[in-house]
Amino acid sequence: MRRNSKTRENRTSRRSQTKSKGNIDRYGISSGKHKNQIMSKNHYREKLIGADAKIAFDNKNFKGKIIDETKNTISLKTPDNKIKKFIKKNIKIKLKNSIIDGKYITRRIEDRIKK
């Protein structure tokens, strides 16, 4: 067991606390203390079908138009007319002026609009 582990529970060894809490995650989308400024809660209640979006998934970005949305998936039509399906909890969606984390919209559209 590490010495002084009770007082240093949030620290990684040989790394300062500021380095371990970065503002940009691995997809290049802001996170941390600036996350609430970017992610608008109004978009959680809107329908996403028909919106032009950029989806970050597994260190890759996909651009296109959202054509279908279910409880757990989003279908995106890319500019080369291919249809890609993504699981919502694994993606981040960038719209014109906001970023939505997919894990917050894993509900049916009808239920999300009501709440």
PDB file of N, CA and C in Angstrom, residues 19-56:
ATOM      1  N   LYS A  19      -2.163  18.334 -14.435  1.00  0.00           N
ATOM      2  CA  LYS A  19      -1.976  17.545 -15.649  1.00  0.00           C
ATOM      3  C   LYS A  19      -2.991  16.418 -15.747  1.00  0.00           C
ATOM      4  N   SER A  20      -3.412  15.870 -14.629  1.00  0.00           N
ATOM      5  CA  SER A  20      -4.348  14.766 -14.688  1.00  0.00           C
ATOM      6  C   SER A  20      -5.784  15.222 -14.906  1.00  0.00           C
ATOM      7  N   LYS A  21      -6.080  16.494 -14.718  1.00  0.00           N
ATOM      8  CA  LYS A  21      -7.429  17.013 -14.956  1.00  0.00           C
ATOM      9  C   LYS A  21      -7.389  17.983 -16.129  1.00  0.00           C
ATOM     10  N   GLY A  22      -7.294  17.482 -17.320  1.00  0.00           N
ATOM     11  CA  GLY A  22      -7.224  18.320 -18.510  1.00  0.00           C
ATOM     12  C   GLY A  22      -8.591  18.798 -18.942  1.00  0.00           C
ATOM     13  N   ASN A  23      -8.625  19.816 -19.787  1.00  0.00           N
ATOM     14  CA  ASN A  23      -9.880  20.374 -20.268  1.00  0.00           C
ATOM     15  C   ASN A  23     -10.339  19.756 -21.580  1.00  0.00           C
ATOM     16  N   ILE A  24      -9.469  19.020 -22.246  1.00  0.00           N
ATOM     17  CA  ILE A  24      -9.843  18.423 -23.521  1.00  0.00           C
ATOM     18  C   ILE A  24      -9.659  16.922 -23.430  1.00  0.00           C
ATOM     19  N   ASP A  25     -10.702  16.195 -23.794  1.00  0.00           N
ATOM     20  CA  ASP A  25     -10.598  14.742 -23.735  1.00  0.00           C
ATOM     21  C   ASP A  25      -9.964  14.208 -25.017  1.00  0.00           C
ATOM     22  N   ARG A  26      -9.923  12.912 -25.156  1.00  0.00           N
ATOM     23  CA  ARG A  26      -9.199  12.312 -26.279  1.00  0.00           C
ATOM     24  C   ARG A  26      -9.858  12.547 -27.629  1.00  0.00           C
ATOM     25  N   TYR A  27     -11.099  13.030 -27.649  1.00  0.00           N
ATOM     26  CA  TYR A  27     -11.763  13.318 -28.907  1.00  0.00           C
ATOM     27  C   TYR A  27     -11.576  14.769 -29.335  1.00  0.00           C
ATOM     28  N   GLY A  28     -10.901  15.568 -28.518  1.00  0.00           N
ATOM     29  CA  GLY A  28     -10.721  16.974 -28.835  1.00  0.00           C
ATOM     30  C   GLY A  28     -11.912  17.815 -28.441  1.00  0.00           C
ATOM     31  N   ILE A  29     -12.789  17.281 -27.585  1.00  0.00           N
ATOM     32  CA  ILE A  29     -13.974  17.995 -27.138  1.00  0.00           C
ATOM     33  C   ILE A  29     -13.767  18.384 -25.687  1.00  0.00           C
ATOM     34  N   SER A  30     -14.131  19.618 -25.348  1.00  0.00           N
ATOM     35  CA  SER A  30     -13.883  20.119 -24.002  1.00  0.00           C
ATOM     36  C   SER A  30     -14.612  19.307 -22.956  1.00  0.00           C
ATOM     37  N   SER A  31     -13.981  19.170 -21.809  1.00  0.00           N
ATOM     38  CA  SER A  31     -14.587  18.464 -20.688  1.00  0.00           C
ATOM     39  C   SER A  31     -14.126  19.142 -19.411  1.00  0.00           C
ATOM     40  N   GLY A  32     -14.486  18.593 -18.286  1.00  0.00           N
ATOM     41  CA  GLY A  32     -14.058  19.157 -17.015  1.00  0.00           C
ATOM     42  C   GLY A  32     -14.905  20.342 -16.617  1.00  0.00           C
ATOM     43  N   LYS A  33     -14.281  21.387 -16.089  1.00  0.00           N
ATOM     44  CA  LYS A  33     -15.031  22.514 -15.548  1.00  0.00           C
ATOM     45  C   LYS A  33     -15.716  23.350 -16.626  1.00  0.00           C
ATOM     46  N   HIS A  34     -15.287  23.257 -17.887  1.00  0.00           N
ATOM     47  CA  HIS A  34     -15.900  24.024 -18.964  1.00  0.00           C
ATOM     48  C   HIS A  34     -17.016  23.260 -19.662  1.00  0.00           C
ATOM     49  N   LYS A  35     -17.276  22.051 -19.255  1.00  0.00           N
ATOM     50  CA  LYS A  35     -18.242  21.185 -19.922  1.00  0.00           C
ATOM     51  C   LYS A  35     -19.655  21.769 -19.889  1.00  0.00           C
ATOM     52  N   ASN A  36     -20.066  22.349 -18.759  1.00  0.00           N
ATOM     53  CA  ASN A  36     -21.420  22.868 -18.635  1.00  0.00           C
ATOM     54  C   ASN A  36     -21.649  24.092 -19.506  1.00  0.00           C
ATOM     55  N   GLN A  37     -20.599  24.829 -19.825  1.00  0.00           N
ATOM     56  CA  GLN A  37     -20.763  25.999 -20.672  1.00  0.00           C
ATOM     57  C   GLN A  37     -21.029  25.599 -22.112  1.00  0.00           C
ATOM     58  N   ILE A  38     -20.509  24.472 -22.531  1.00  0.00           N
ATOM     59  CA  ILE A  38     -20.643  24.056 -23.921  1.00  0.00           C
ATOM     60  C   ILE A  38     -21.903  23.235 -24.133  1.00  0.00           C
ATOM     61  N   MET A  39     -22.202  22.327 -23.227  1.00  0.00           N
ATOM     62  CA  MET A  39     -23.328  21.421 -23.414  1.00  0.00           C
ATOM     63  C   MET A  39     -24.623  22.085 -22.955  1.00  0.00           C
ATOM     64  N   SER A  40     -25.521  22.323 -23.879  1.00  0.00           N
ATOM     65  CA  SER A  40     -26.784  22.963 -23.574  1.00  0.00           C
ATOM     66  C   SER A  40     -27.830  21.904 -23.247  1.00  0.00           C
ATOM     67  N   LYS A  41     -28.549  22.094 -22.151  1.00  0.00           N
ATOM     68  CA  LYS A  41     -29.556  21.111 -21.768  1.00  0.00           C
ATOM     69  C   LYS A  41     -30.794  21.190 -22.651  1.00  0.00           C
ATOM     70  N   ASN A  42     -30.975  22.285 -23.383  1.00  0.00           N
ATOM     71  CA  ASN A  42     -32.118  22.387 -24.279  1.00  0.00           C
ATOM     72  C   ASN A  42     -32.018  21.394 -25.426  1.00  0.00           C
ATOM     73  N   HIS A  43     -30.809  21.060 -25.843  1.00  0.00           N
ATOM     74  CA  HIS A  43     -30.649  20.113 -26.943  1.00  0.00           C
ATOM     75  C   HIS A  43     -31.025  18.699 -26.532  1.00  0.00           C
ATOM     76  N   TYR A  44     -31.011  18.411 -25.251  1.00  0.00           N
ATOM     77  CA  TYR A  44     -31.391  17.074 -24.811  1.00  0.00           C
ATOM     78  C   TYR A  44     -32.861  16.823 -25.079  1.00  0.00           C
ATOM     79  N   ARG A  45     -33.649  17.869 -25.106  1.00  0.00           N
ATOM     80  CA  ARG A  45     -35.088  17.708 -25.282  1.00  0.00           C
ATOM     81  C   ARG A  45     -35.529  17.854 -26.728  1.00  0.00           C
ATOM     82  N   GLU A  46     -34.646  18.247 -27.583  1.00  0.00           N
ATOM     83  CA  GLU A  46     -35.002  18.414 -28.988  1.00  0.00           C
ATOM     84  C   GLU A  46     -34.851  17.111 -29.751  1.00  0.00           C
ATOM     85  N   LYS A  47     -35.521  17.048 -30.881  1.00  0.00           N
ATOM     86  CA  LYS A  47     -35.305  15.928 -31.788  1.00  0.00           C
ATOM     87  C   LYS A  47     -34.034  16.209 -32.570  1.00  0.00           C
ATOM     88  N   LEU A  48     -33.231  15.207 -32.749  1.00  0.00           N
ATOM     89  CA  LEU A  48     -31.973  15.371 -33.459  1.00  0.00           C
ATOM     90  C   LEU A  48     -32.076  14.981 -34.929  1.00  0.00           C
ATOM     91  N   ILE A  49     -33.190  14.383 -35.326  1.00  0.00           N
ATOM     92  CA  ILE A  49     -33.342  13.911 -36.704  1.00  0.00           C
ATOM     93  C   ILE A  49     -33.362  15.111 -37.656  1.00  0.00           C
ATOM     94  N   GLY A  50     -32.557  15.029 -38.701  1.00  0.00           N
ATOM     95  CA  GLY A  50     -32.475  16.096 -39.690  1.00  0.00           C
ATOM     96  C   GLY A  50     -31.376  17.102 -39.420  1.00  0.00           C
ATOM     97  N   ALA A  51     -30.725  17.005 -38.279  1.00  0.00           N
ATOM     98  CA  ALA A  51     -29.668  17.958 -37.934  1.00  0.00           C
ATOM     99  C   ALA A  51     -28.343  17.542 -38.561  1.00  0.00           C
ATOM    100  N   ASP A  52     -27.589  18.538 -39.029  1.00  0.00           N
ATOM    101  CA  ASP A  52     -26.226  18.277 -39.487  1.00  0.00           C
ATOM    102  C   ASP A  52     -25.351  18.152 -38.257  1.00  0.00           C
ATOM    103  N   ALA A  53     -24.588  17.082 -38.184  1.00  0.00           N
ATOM    104  CA  ALA A  53     -23.833  16.799 -36.968  1.00  0.00           C
ATOM    105  C   ALA A  53     -22.465  16.231 -37.291  1.00  0.00           C
ATOM    106  N   LYS A  54     -21.606  16.318 -36.290  1.00  0.00           N
ATOM    107  CA  LYS A  54     -20.293  15.685 -36.338  1.00  0.00           C
ATOM    108  C   LYS A  54     -20.243  14.750 -35.138  1.00  0.00           C
ATOM    109  N   ILE A  55     -19.991  13.476 -35.378  1.00  0.00           N
ATOM    110  CA  ILE A  55     -20.001  12.485 -34.308  1.00  0.00           C
ATOM    111  C   ILE A  55     -18.586  11.994 -34.058  1.00  0.00           C
ATOM    112  N   ALA A  56     -18.173  12.060 -32.793  1.00  0.00           N
ATOM    113  CA  ALA A  56     -16.861  11.560 -32.387  1.00  0.00           C
ATOM    114  C   ALA A  56     -17.050  10.181 -31.778  1.00  0.00           C
TER     115      ALA A  56
END
